[in-house]
PDB file of C-alpha atoms in Angstrom:
ATOM      1  CA  UNK Z   1      95.163  76.667 108.467  1.00 76.00           C
ATOM      2  CA  UNK Z   2      96.840  79.417 110.482  1.00 84.00           C
ATOM      3  CA  UNK Z   3     100.083  81.185 109.895  1.00 88.00           C
ATOM      4  CA  UNK Z   4     102.468  83.159 112.090  1.00 91.00           C
ATOM      5  CA  UNK Z   5     104.011  86.364 110.893  1.00 93.00           C
ATOM      6  CA  UNK Z   6     106.679  88.296 112.771  1.00 90.00           C
ATOM      7  CA  UNK Z   7     104.797  91.609 112.345  1.00 91.00           C
ATOM      8  CA  UNK Z   8     101.718  90.516 114.283  1.00 93.00           C
ATOM      9  CA  UNK Z   9     101.053  88.907 117.638  1.00 92.00           C
ATOM     10  CA  UNK Z  10      98.060  86.749 116.447  1.00 94.00           C
ATOM     11  CA  UNK Z  11      98.006  83.932 113.994  1.00 94.00           C
ATOM     12  CA  UNK Z  12      96.723  84.817 110.488  1.00 94.00           C
ATOM     13  CA  UNK Z  13      94.153  82.831 108.502  1.00 93.00           C
ATOM     14  CA  UNK Z  14      93.871  82.680 104.743  1.00 92.00           C
ATOM     15  CA  UNK Z  15      90.848  84.564 103.436  1.00 92.00           C
ATOM     16  CA  UNK Z  16      89.470  84.941  99.921  1.00 91.00           C
ATOM     17  CA  UNK Z  17      88.439  88.515  99.274  1.00 91.00           C
ATOM     18  CA  UNK Z  18      84.978  88.628  97.802  1.00 89.00           C
ATOM     19  CA  UNK Z  19      83.483  91.154  95.420  1.00 87.00           C
ATOM     20  CA  UNK Z  20      82.477  94.294  97.267  1.00 86.00           C
ATOM     21  CA  UNK Z  21      84.853  93.755 100.171  1.00 89.00           C
ATOM     22  CA  UNK Z  22      87.261  96.623 100.871  1.00 91.00           C
ATOM     23  CA  UNK Z  23      90.378  95.279 102.592  1.00 93.00           C
ATOM     24  CA  UNK Z  24      93.596  97.189 102.864  1.00 93.00           C
ATOM     25  CA  UNK Z  25      96.969  95.483 103.341  1.00 93.00           C
ATOM     26  CA  UNK Z  26      98.573  96.342 106.650  1.00 94.00           C
ATOM     27  CA  UNK Z  27     101.985  95.820 105.098  1.00 92.00           C
ATOM     28  CA  UNK Z  28     101.969  97.947 101.988  1.00 90.00           C
ATOM     29  CA  UNK Z  29      98.743  99.904 102.690  1.00 91.00           C
ATOM     30  CA  UNK Z  30      97.312  98.976  99.288  1.00 89.00           C
ATOM     31  CA  UNK Z  31      93.920  97.479  98.575  1.00 91.00           C
ATOM     32  CA  UNK Z  32      93.797  93.718  98.686  1.00 88.00           C
ATOM     33  CA  UNK Z  33      92.365  91.448  96.045  1.00 85.00           C
ATOM     34  CA  UNK Z  34      92.141  87.683  95.765  1.00 85.00           C
ATOM     35  CA  UNK Z  35      93.752  85.902  98.713  1.00 89.00           C
ATOM     36  CA  UNK Z  36      94.979  87.572 101.895  1.00 92.00           C
ATOM     37  CA  UNK Z  37      96.276  86.561 105.365  1.00 94.00           C
ATOM     38  CA  UNK Z  38      93.826  87.952 107.921  1.00 95.00           C
ATOM     39  CA  UNK Z  39      93.434  88.593 111.632  1.00 94.00           C
ATOM     40  CA  UNK Z  40      89.867  89.679 111.967  1.00 94.00           C
ATOM     41  CA  UNK Z  41      90.238  90.417 115.689  1.00 94.00           C
ATOM     42  CA  UNK Z  42      92.636  93.255 114.858  1.00 95.00           C
ATOM     43  CA  UNK Z  43      91.578  94.001 111.277  1.00 94.00           C
ATOM     44  CA  UNK Z  44      95.110  93.074 110.218  1.00 96.00           C
ATOM     45  CA  UNK Z  45      95.622  91.845 106.648  1.00 95.00           C
ATOM     46  CA  UNK Z  46      98.561  91.009 104.481  1.00 94.00           C
ATOM     47  CA  UNK Z  47      98.926  90.406 100.740  1.00 89.00           C
ATOM     48  CA  UNK Z  48     100.590  87.126  99.917  1.00 87.00           C
ATOM     49  CA  UNK Z  49     103.574  89.183  98.637  1.00 85.00           C
ATOM     50  CA  UNK Z  50     103.830  91.137 101.862  1.00 90.00           C
ATOM     51  CA  UNK Z  51     103.314  88.082 104.083  1.00 90.00           C
ATOM     52  CA  UNK Z  52     106.091  86.162 102.292  1.00 87.00           C
ATOM     53  CA  UNK Z  53     108.458  89.110 101.856  1.00 88.00           C
ATOM     54  CA  UNK Z  54     112.084  88.280 102.765  1.00 88.00           C
ATOM     55  CA  UNK Z  55     113.241  89.553 106.147  1.00 88.00           C
ATOM     56  CA  UNK Z  56     116.251  91.180 104.395  1.00 87.00           C
ATOM     57  CA  UNK Z  57     117.583  91.794 100.896  1.00 88.00           C
ATOM     58  CA  UNK Z  58     121.217  91.315 100.035  1.00 85.00           C
ATOM     59  CA  UNK Z  59     122.844  93.472  97.398  1.00 83.00           C
ATOM     60  CA  UNK Z  60     119.843  95.560  96.450  1.00 88.00           C
ATOM     61  CA  UNK Z  61     120.876  98.001  93.718  1.00 87.00           C
ATOM     62  CA  UNK Z  62     120.074 100.958  95.952  1.00 87.00           C
ATOM     63  CA  UNK Z  63     122.631  99.682  98.562  1.00 87.00           C
ATOM     64  CA  UNK Z  64     125.032  96.964  97.441  1.00 82.00           C
ATOM     65  CA  UNK Z  65     127.140  97.253 100.599  1.00 85.00           C
ATOM     66  CA  UNK Z  66     124.490  96.505 103.252  1.00 87.00           C
ATOM     67  CA  UNK Z  67     121.423  94.312 103.438  1.00 88.00           C
ATOM     68  CA  UNK Z  68     118.077  96.131 103.517  1.00 90.00           C
ATOM     69  CA  UNK Z  69     116.086  94.930 106.570  1.00 90.00           C
ATOM     70  CA  UNK Z  70     112.342  94.516 106.580  1.00 91.00           C
ATOM     71  CA  UNK Z  71     110.732  96.266 109.612  1.00 91.00           C
ATOM     72  CA  UNK Z  72     107.002  96.293 110.339  1.00 90.00           C
ATOM     73  CA  UNK Z  73     106.835  99.952 111.510  1.00 89.00           C
ATOM     74  CA  UNK Z  74     109.030 103.004 110.886  1.00 88.00           C
ATOM     75  CA  UNK Z  75     111.338 103.913 113.796  1.00 83.00           C
ATOM     76  CA  UNK Z  76     111.302 107.645 112.975  1.00 85.00           C
ATOM     77  CA  UNK Z  77     109.710 109.992 115.540  1.00 84.00           C
ATOM     78  CA  UNK Z  78     107.049 110.939 112.989  1.00 87.00           C
ATOM     79  CA  UNK Z  79     105.913 107.293 112.742  1.00 88.00           C
ATOM     80  CA  UNK Z  80     106.321 107.426 108.987  1.00 92.00           C
ATOM     81  CA  UNK Z  81     109.008 107.283 106.298  1.00 93.00           C
ATOM     82  CA  UNK Z  82     109.528 108.746 102.828  1.00 93.00           C
ATOM     83  CA  UNK Z  83     110.226 106.130 100.192  1.00 93.00           C
ATOM     84  CA  UNK Z  84     113.442 106.708  98.281  1.00 91.00           C
ATOM     85  CA  UNK Z  85     111.875 104.987  95.268  1.00 91.00           C
ATOM     86  CA  UNK Z  86     108.539 106.738  94.725  1.00 90.00           C
ATOM     87  CA  UNK Z  87     108.777 109.675  97.086  1.00 90.00           C
ATOM     88  CA  UNK Z  88     105.520 108.879  98.840  1.00 91.00           C
ATOM     89  CA  UNK Z  89     105.201 108.406 102.566  1.00 93.00           C
ATOM     90  CA  UNK Z  90     104.521 105.127 104.335  1.00 92.00           C
ATOM     91  CA  UNK Z  91     103.680 104.100 107.912  1.00 93.00           C
ATOM     92  CA  UNK Z  92     103.959 100.360 107.796  1.00 93.00           C
ATOM     93  CA  UNK Z  93     106.392  97.771 106.250  1.00 94.00           C
ATOM     94  CA  UNK Z  94     109.625  99.126 104.798  1.00 93.00           C
ATOM     95  CA  UNK Z  95     113.032  97.887 103.731  1.00 93.00           C
ATOM     96  CA  UNK Z  96     115.644 100.071 105.267  1.00 90.00           C
ATOM     97  CA  UNK Z  97     119.338 100.719 105.824  1.00 89.00           C
ATOM     98  CA  UNK Z  98     119.932 103.019 108.716  1.00 84.00           C
ATOM     99  CA  UNK Z  99     123.553 103.527 107.701  1.00 83.00           C
ATOM    100  CA  UNK Z 100     122.729 104.852 104.290  1.00 86.00           C
ATOM    101  CA  UNK Z 101     119.297 106.369 105.167  1.00 87.00           C
ATOM    102  CA  UNK Z 102     117.376 104.286 102.696  1.00 91.00           C
ATOM    103  CA  UNK Z 103     113.703 103.437 103.098  1.00 94.00           C
ATOM    104  CA  UNK Z 104     111.640 101.555 100.531  1.00 94.00           C
ATOM    105  CA  UNK Z 105     108.120 100.375 100.358  1.00 93.00           C
ATOM    106  CA  UNK Z 106     107.871  96.606 100.030  1.00 91.00           C
ATOM    107  CA  UNK Z 107     106.506  96.901  96.463  1.00 89.00           C
ATOM    108  CA  UNK Z 108     109.117  99.508  95.488  1.00 91.00           C
ATOM    109  CA  UNK Z 109     111.953  97.297  96.753  1.00 90.00           C
ATOM    110  CA  UNK Z 110     111.084  94.593  94.124  1.00 89.00           C
ATOM    111  CA  UNK Z 111     110.558  96.667  91.007  1.00 89.00           C
ATOM    112  CA  UNK Z 112     111.745  94.962  87.827  1.00 88.00           C
ATOM    113  CA  UNK Z 113     115.069  96.351  86.547  1.00 88.00           C
ATOM    114  CA  UNK Z 114     113.646  96.688  82.985  1.00 90.00           C
ATOM    115  CA  UNK Z 115     110.097  97.068  81.705  1.00 91.00           C
ATOM    116  CA  UNK Z 116     108.270  97.519  78.432  1.00 91.00           C
ATOM    117  CA  UNK Z 117     105.402  99.924  78.067  1.00 91.00           C
ATOM    118  CA  UNK Z 118     103.021 100.540  75.262  1.00 91.00           C
ATOM    119  CA  UNK Z 119     103.769 104.266  75.319  1.00 90.00           C
ATOM    120  CA  UNK Z 120     107.357 103.770  74.122  1.00 92.00           C
ATOM    121  CA  UNK Z 121     109.041 101.556  71.570  1.00 92.00           C
ATOM    122  CA  UNK Z 122     112.167 100.839  73.581  1.00 93.00           C
ATOM    123  CA  UNK Z 123     112.697  98.978  76.765  1.00 93.00           C
ATOM    124  CA  UNK Z 124     112.861 101.231  79.898  1.00 93.00           C
ATOM    125  CA  UNK Z 125     115.583 100.833  82.490  1.00 92.00           C
ATOM    126  CA  UNK Z 126     115.195 101.433  86.188  1.00 91.00           C
ATOM    127  CA  UNK Z 127     117.260 104.397  87.401  1.00 89.00           C
ATOM    128  CA  UNK Z 128     117.824 104.910  91.124  1.00 85.00           C
ATOM    129  CA  UNK Z 129     117.935 108.682  91.411  1.00 73.00           C
ATOM    130  CA  UNK Z 130     120.510 110.277  93.698  1.00 53.00           C
ATOM    131  CA  UNK Z 131     121.192 106.962  95.406  1.00 42.00           C
ATOM    132  CA  UNK Z 132     123.136 106.004  92.240  1.00 43.00           C
ATOM    133  CA  UNK Z 133     124.611 109.034  90.530  1.00 50.00           C
ATOM    134  CA  UNK Z 134     126.291 107.212  87.604  1.00 50.00           C
ATOM    135  CA  UNK Z 135     123.610 108.457  85.270  1.00 54.00           C
ATOM    136  CA  UNK Z 136     122.208 111.816  86.454  1.00 56.00           C
ATOM    137  CA  UNK Z 137     118.928 112.800  84.811  1.00 55.00           C
ATOM    138  CA  UNK Z 138     117.442 116.320  85.152  1.00 59.00           C
ATOM    139  CA  UNK Z 139     113.905 116.647  86.619  1.00 63.00           C
ATOM    140  CA  UNK Z 140     111.282 116.776  83.913  1.00 81.00           C
ATOM    141  CA  UNK Z 141     107.741 115.552  83.308  1.00 89.00           C
ATOM    142  CA  UNK Z 142     106.538 111.960  83.269  1.00 90.00           C
ATOM    143  CA  UNK Z 143     105.708 111.021  79.652  1.00 91.00           C
ATOM    144  CA  UNK Z 144     102.690 109.025  80.785  1.00 92.00           C
ATOM    145  CA  UNK Z 145     100.908 111.135  83.435  1.00 92.00           C
ATOM    146  CA  UNK Z 146     102.558 114.524  82.589  1.00 91.00           C
ATOM    147  CA  UNK Z 147     103.268 115.280  86.256  1.00 91.00           C
ATOM    148  CA  UNK Z 148     106.698 116.248  87.521  1.00 89.00           C
ATOM    149  CA  UNK Z 149     109.184 113.431  87.422  1.00 87.00           C
ATOM    150  CA  UNK Z 150     111.486 113.919  90.368  1.00 84.00           C
ATOM    151  CA  UNK Z 151     114.650 112.036  89.499  1.00 74.00           C
ATOM    152  CA  UNK Z 152     115.810 112.193  93.099  1.00 83.00           C
ATOM    153  CA  UNK Z 153     113.521 109.117  93.239  1.00 90.00           C
ATOM    154  CA  UNK Z 154     113.491 105.957  91.169  1.00 91.00           C
ATOM    155  CA  UNK Z 155     112.254 106.209  87.623  1.00 90.00           C
ATOM    156  CA  UNK Z 156     112.158 104.248  84.349  1.00 92.00           C
ATOM    157  CA  UNK Z 157     114.100 105.895  81.564  1.00 90.00           C
ATOM    158  CA  UNK Z 158     115.244 105.487  77.990  1.00 90.00           C
ATOM    159  CA  UNK Z 159     118.413 107.511  77.698  1.00 87.00           C
ATOM    160  CA  UNK Z 160     118.497 107.331  73.925  1.00 89.00           C
ATOM    161  CA  UNK Z 161     115.134 109.007  73.634  1.00 90.00           C
ATOM    162  CA  UNK Z 162     115.163 111.004  76.891  1.00 85.00           C
ATOM    163  CA  UNK Z 163     111.920 109.312  77.776  1.00 90.00           C
ATOM    164  CA  UNK Z 164     111.237 109.070  81.518  1.00 89.00           C
ATOM    165  CA  UNK Z 165     108.258 107.903  83.533  1.00 91.00           C
ATOM    166  CA  UNK Z 166     107.290 107.339  87.121  1.00 91.00           C
ATOM    167  CA  UNK Z 167     107.833 103.800  88.368  1.00 91.00           C
ATOM    168  CA  UNK Z 168     104.189 103.461  89.283  1.00 89.00           C
ATOM    169  CA  UNK Z 169     103.102 104.719  85.872  1.00 91.00           C
ATOM    170  CA  UNK Z 170     105.275 102.192  84.106  1.00 90.00           C
ATOM    171  CA  UNK Z 171     104.375  99.089  85.958  1.00 85.00           C
ATOM    172  CA  UNK Z 172     102.451  97.440  88.821  1.00 79.00           C
ATOM    173  CA  UNK Z 173     104.714  94.435  88.576  1.00 75.00           C
ATOM    174  CA  UNK Z 174     106.594  93.210  91.664  1.00 73.00           C
ATOM    175  CA  UNK Z 175     109.320  90.648  91.339  1.00 72.00           C
ATOM    176  CA  UNK Z 176     110.319  89.288  94.834  1.00 64.00           C
ATOM    177  CA  UNK Z 177     112.582  86.718  93.318  1.00 63.00           C
ATOM    178  CA  UNK Z 178     115.013  89.349  92.055  1.00 64.00           C
ATOM    179  CA  UNK Z 179     117.177  89.388  95.150  1.00 66.00           C
ATOM    180  CA  UNK Z 180     116.567  85.930  96.626  1.00 57.00           C
ATOM    181  CA  UNK Z 181     119.783  84.486  98.028  1.00 50.00           C
ATOM    182  CA  UNK Z 182     120.338  80.811  98.496  1.00 45.00           C
ATOM    183  CA  UNK Z 183     121.445  80.856 102.090  1.00 46.00           C
ATOM    184  CA  UNK Z 184     122.154  77.120 102.176  1.00 39.00           C
ATOM    185  CA  UNK Z 185     124.768  77.396  99.405  1.00 35.00           C
ATOM    186  CA  UNK Z 186     126.165  80.527 101.057  1.00 35.00           C
ATOM    187  CA  UNK Z 187     126.495  78.728 104.374  1.00 35.00           C
ATOM    188  CA  UNK Z 188     128.184  75.803 102.655  1.00 30.00           C
ATOM    189  CA  UNK Z 189     130.715  78.083 101.078  1.00 34.00           C
ATOM    190  CA  UNK Z 190     131.338  79.790 104.436  1.00 29.00           C
ATOM    191  CA  UNK Z 191     131.850  76.444 106.156  1.00 31.00           C
ATOM    192  CA  UNK Z 192     134.413  75.354 103.610  1.00 33.00           C
ATOM    193  CA  UNK Z 193     136.252  78.617 103.673  1.00 32.00           C
ATOM    194  CA  UNK Z 194     139.390  79.242 105.786  1.00 33.00           C
ATOM    195  CA  UNK Z 195     138.558  82.887 106.356  1.00 34.00           C
ATOM    196  CA  UNK Z 196     137.292  84.210 109.698  1.00 36.00           C
ATOM    197  CA  UNK Z 197     133.671  83.575 110.594  1.00 39.00           C
ATOM    198  CA  UNK Z 198     131.248  86.237 109.317  1.00 45.00           C
ATOM    199  CA  UNK Z 199     128.061  87.110 111.208  1.00 46.00           C
ATOM    200  CA  UNK Z 200     124.913  85.184 110.293  1.00 55.00           C
ATOM    201  CA  UNK Z 201     122.025  86.807 108.434  1.00 55.00           C
ATOM    202  CA  UNK Z 202     120.012  86.916 111.614  1.00 55.00           C
ATOM    203  CA  UNK Z 203     122.823  88.633 113.497  1.00 55.00           C
ATOM    204  CA  UNK Z 204     123.114  91.258 110.685  1.00 56.00           C
ATOM    205  CA  UNK Z 205     119.338  91.904 110.899  1.00 57.00           C
ATOM    206  CA  UNK Z 206     119.447  92.371 114.676  1.00 56.00           C
ATOM    207  CA  UNK Z 207     122.548  94.610 114.475  1.00 58.00           C
ATOM    208  CA  UNK Z 208     121.162  96.907 111.820  1.00 58.00           C
ATOM    209  CA  UNK Z 209     117.735  97.056 113.404  1.00 57.00           C
ATOM    210  CA  UNK Z 210     119.225  97.997 116.794  1.00 59.00           C
ATOM    211  CA  UNK Z 211     121.435 100.589 115.067  1.00 59.00           C
ATOM    212  CA  UNK Z 212     118.508 102.199 113.405  1.00 59.00           C
ATOM    213  CA  UNK Z 213     116.532 102.289 116.690  1.00 58.00           C
ATOM    214  CA  UNK Z 214     119.543 103.975 118.375  1.00 60.00           C
ATOM    215  CA  UNK Z 215     119.918 106.530 115.598  1.00 61.00           C
ATOM    216  CA  UNK Z 216     116.226 107.428 115.631  1.00 59.00           C
ATOM    217  CA  UNK Z 217     116.241 107.694 119.475  1.00 60.00           C
ATOM    218  CA  UNK Z 218     119.244 109.982 119.264  1.00 63.00           C
ATOM    219  CA  UNK Z 219     117.586 112.082 116.586  1.00 64.00           C
ATOM    220  CA  UNK Z 220     114.416 112.385 118.734  1.00 62.00           C
ATOM    221  CA  UNK Z 221     116.414 113.384 121.767  1.00 64.00           C
ATOM    222  CA  UNK Z 222     118.297 116.050 119.777  1.00 64.00           C
ATOM    223  CA  UNK Z 223     115.058 117.452 118.397  1.00 65.00           C
ATOM    224  CA  UNK Z 224     113.533 117.576 121.908  1.00 66.00           C
ATOM    225  CA  UNK Z 225     116.588 119.298 123.308  1.00 67.00           C
ATOM    226  CA  UNK Z 226     116.565 121.839 120.475  1.00 68.00           C
ATOM    227  CA  UNK Z 227     112.950 122.676 121.256  1.00 69.00           C
ATOM    228  CA  UNK Z 228     113.893 124.037 124.711  1.00 67.00           C
ATOM    229  CA  UNK Z 229     114.873 127.672 125.014  1.00 58.00           C
ATOM    230  CA  UNK Z 230     118.139 127.772 126.990  1.00 57.00           C
ATOM    231  CA  UNK Z 231     117.852 131.479 127.765  1.00 51.00           C
ATOM    232  CA  UNK Z 232     116.443 132.624 131.097  1.00 42.00           C
ATOM    233  CA  UNK Z 233     113.944 135.458 131.271  1.00 44.00           C
TER     234      UNK Z 233
END
């Protein structure tokens, strides 16, 4: 059976990764295990999680005002983005809001809000760094790997014990069901409402995506103009 995904121009086929195969997901750039969606002609592969990732997320805790839109490639001039959650770069799938300058890896967008870890007796809460400044935590060291914990990025923290860890040290869990919205019920409510018509989800996606493209094109043009020396010899 073949599947169509918006990020790729060929159909994808289900493939079972066998022992010894090294396949990297084209969406999250992580190694693939078990079942993947594959285009062997292009060496394009997607985890099940990346292949079924929602096209947008409503009311993500990093940006409750705007939906985060899934785009297959960064629109920045560099061709990459820096994830607000983990601080690492990415060059493939990301959830973004151009208005708020938020970029998240797919797996970072669906981190559980609370986790338990064997290294600490209390539950750890997800904190969103400078995106959400209600609880400001000073930079320190991760209590698991002992490397610098930059709290400008997401982290898991126990405020009572001042125990902080990197998100990727605390868990590999991804919970895509966290921000699923029942669009059918939302549409029913909208139809029964007397208020003015709001844009559809698809219209919001197109509008935000076009806005980000315009912003990045303007940024690239400004950088190009700044590189020229206006003085004459």
